[in-house]
Amino acid sequence: MADFDIEVLRLGHRVGRDPRITTHLALVSRAMGAKGFILSGDKDNKLFSNIRSVNDRFGHGLDCRYESQPMKLLRGINKSSTSEKPIIVHLTMYGEPFKKVVPNIPKNRPVIVVVGGAKVPSELFSISDYNIAVGNQPHSEVAALALFLDSWTEGEGFNRQYFDPQLIISPSKTGKDVHEVN
Ligand code: SAM
């Protein structure tokens, strides 16, 4: 089973506007290889409890936490000099093409993938190791994250491990094949 050291940081979550899209970011993170999801902006306990419920039913695979000072966190990572220093990947339509850049990202270090919200601080461009575009047109952070994760994990993110699931889905040609554990 594949095991990746990837965290996804969502900047600037707004409870009034973003719950669905941020939940989808967390679900894509969980389904495509990330082990952590960091929420910043508004606190959102409902979002965390939705992800806990998915973890409980389909297996634990994503830890969620709230970060009140995401730029401070990123500055700290940027300044750190340990060999375990995460690589900061910022997804932005202004960046370089992901298909060209992703093969150059080292695979032997953790990765923190930063996804913007309403307004992205310009400092983010300089403290990120990579500013990566999934096409140079504005679209969806969920689509950008999914394509990046698929590319970085070379499709293996889907084969990540889940622990203690209550339900296991088997691929089926004809309908729902769901097995209940105990
Ligand atoms: N207006 C915002 C800004 O100041 O950059 C961008 C808002 S956009 C809907 C939200 C996030 O989606 C972006 O910060 C980025 O992470 C992601 N995104 C949107 N289009 C993208 C693209 N073509 N490539 C990579 N990421 C993209």
XYZ file of C-alpha atoms and ligand atoms in Angstrom:
209
model
C 0.000 0.000 0.000
C 1.212 3.479 -0.845
C 2.047 5.857 1.998
C 2.646 9.545 1.298
C 3.741 12.377 3.573
C 1.411 15.060 2.235
C -0.520 17.740 4.077
C -2.966 20.140 2.461
C -3.361 23.657 3.827
C -6.560 25.524 2.996
C -6.127 29.284 3.332
C -8.920 31.693 4.201
C -11.914 29.398 4.760
C -15.184 31.357 5.113
C -17.954 29.595 7.047
C -20.681 31.530 5.257
C -19.449 30.701 1.727
C -16.971 27.857 1.544
C -18.100 24.833 3.616
C -18.960 22.679 0.631
C -15.858 23.426 -1.401
C -13.553 23.159 1.631
C -15.176 19.847 2.581
C -14.494 18.658 -0.955
C -10.859 19.734 -0.589
C -10.601 17.626 2.571
C -12.338 14.650 0.929
C -10.064 14.810 -2.123
C -7.059 15.089 0.210
C -8.216 11.982 2.074
C -9.072 10.000 -1.045
C -5.926 10.874 -2.991
C -3.075 10.337 -0.581
C -2.787 13.218 1.915
C -2.445 12.345 5.586
C -3.297 15.791 6.973
C -5.654 18.657 6.277
C -5.016 22.055 7.831
C -7.855 24.545 7.918
C -7.238 28.264 8.277
C -9.545 31.253 8.162
C -12.825 30.693 9.969
C -13.017 27.840 12.459
C -15.519 25.217 11.332
C -16.300 22.398 13.736
C -19.086 21.102 11.511
C -16.622 20.562 8.676
C -14.299 18.633 11.003
C -17.155 16.486 12.299
C -18.181 15.663 8.693
C -14.661 14.425 7.953
C -14.587 12.482 11.250
C -17.794 10.778 10.198
C -16.270 9.799 6.816
C -13.161 8.519 8.622
C -15.321 6.507 11.043
C -17.333 4.896 8.277
C -14.772 4.431 5.514
C -11.532 4.250 7.471
C -9.206 6.628 9.215
C -6.780 8.271 6.861
C -6.911 12.018 7.299
C -6.093 14.067 10.382
C -7.667 17.521 10.385
C -6.509 20.464 12.415
C -7.066 24.194 12.619
C -4.244 26.716 12.182
C -4.895 30.310 13.205
C -1.612 31.639 11.755
C -0.978 29.807 8.478
C 1.512 32.335 7.110
C 3.552 32.088 10.320
C 3.512 28.303 9.932
C 4.724 28.590 6.320
C 7.409 31.157 7.208
C 8.686 28.766 9.880
C 8.826 25.910 7.370
C 10.523 28.169 4.820
C 13.245 29.152 7.314
C 13.808 25.671 8.711
C 16.941 23.851 7.601
C 16.278 20.260 8.685
C 16.340 17.408 6.185
C 12.688 16.770 7.128
C 11.698 20.286 6.062
C 8.473 20.033 4.070
C 8.437 21.286 0.515
C 5.889 24.077 0.120
C 3.817 23.731 -3.041
C 1.440 26.606 -3.746
C -1.315 25.905 -6.260
C -1.972 29.042 -8.255
C -3.097 29.832 -11.764
C -0.121 32.214 -11.989
C 2.452 29.463 -11.501
C 4.401 27.148 -13.766
C 2.739 24.233 -15.566
C 2.275 21.282 -13.198
C 3.144 18.667 -15.808
C 6.533 20.303 -16.312
C 7.315 20.997 -12.641
C 5.910 18.047 -10.693
C 8.521 15.531 -11.947
C 11.241 17.814 -10.463
C 9.773 17.888 -6.937
C 11.874 15.669 -4.626
C 9.966 12.623 -3.373
C 12.046 12.056 -0.253
C 10.622 14.941 1.776
C 7.181 15.813 3.157
C 5.038 18.091 1.039
C 2.626 20.778 2.167
C 0.208 21.773 -0.588
C -1.246 25.253 -0.142
C -4.609 26.021 -1.682
C -5.804 29.603 -1.729
C -9.063 31.112 -0.668
C -10.663 34.446 -1.468
C -7.451 36.469 -1.265
C -3.977 34.991 -1.337
C -1.205 36.992 0.375
C 1.475 37.906 -2.191
C 4.188 36.765 0.247
C 3.032 33.212 -0.403
C 4.632 33.300 -3.841
C 8.081 34.006 -2.406
C 8.017 31.602 0.546
C 6.759 28.671 -1.528
C 9.287 26.295 -3.060
C 7.024 25.822 -6.065
C 4.198 27.950 -7.482
C 2.338 25.492 -9.628
C -0.472 26.069 -12.093
C -2.953 23.520 -13.300
C -3.481 25.512 -16.456
C -3.154 29.306 -16.348
C -6.877 29.987 -16.155
C -8.921 30.421 -12.969
C -10.982 27.351 -12.078
C -11.572 25.221 -9.015
C -9.228 24.602 -6.086
C -10.715 21.103 -5.841
C -9.836 20.294 -9.448
C -6.362 21.823 -9.076
C -5.691 19.793 -5.918
C -6.937 16.542 -7.456
C -4.806 16.892 -10.569
C -1.742 17.866 -8.552
C -2.114 14.938 -6.135
C -2.687 12.471 -8.941
C 0.403 13.752 -10.711
C 2.649 13.887 -7.637
C 1.645 10.409 -6.427
C 1.695 9.071 -10.002
C -1.825 7.789 -9.449
C -0.836 5.840 -6.306
C -2.535 8.283 -3.927
C -5.752 6.327 -4.417
C -4.006 3.270 -2.985
C -3.233 4.882 0.340
C -4.042 3.068 3.595
C -7.167 3.467 5.734
C -7.524 2.076 9.247
C -10.519 0.491 11.006
C -13.202 1.064 8.383
C -16.791 0.102 9.159
C -17.570 -0.172 5.468
C -15.448 -1.479 2.614
C -16.421 -0.825 -0.987
C -15.470 -3.322 -3.656
C -15.409 -2.163 -7.251
C -18.449 -3.431 -9.102
C -19.621 -3.448 -12.669
C -23.293 -3.636 -11.784
C -24.060 -1.744 -8.566
C -23.101 -1.064 -4.965
C -20.900 -3.741 -3.445
C -20.395 -2.649 0.161
C -19.143 -4.947 2.882
C -19.853 -4.144 6.539
C -16.999 -4.972 8.914
C -18.502 -6.849 11.924
N -8.723 35.289 -6.365
C -7.862 34.396 -5.664
C -6.455 34.922 -5.651
O -6.227 35.960 -5.075
O -5.551 34.259 -6.140
C -7.949 32.981 -6.265
C -9.246 32.303 -5.970
S -9.348 30.659 -6.616
C -11.028 30.316 -6.792
C -8.980 29.728 -5.193
C -7.785 28.839 -5.329
O -7.989 27.857 -6.341
C -6.484 29.499 -5.727
O -5.873 30.198 -4.690
C -5.672 28.286 -6.153
O -5.099 27.599 -5.044
C -6.728 27.401 -6.818
N -6.709 27.519 -8.270
C -7.652 28.076 -9.060
N -7.301 27.993 -10.364
C -6.101 27.363 -10.389
C -5.210 26.970 -11.431
N -5.484 27.215 -12.703
N -4.075 26.340 -11.085
C -3.780 26.068 -9.783
N -4.579 26.415 -8.764
C -5.722 27.046 -9.054
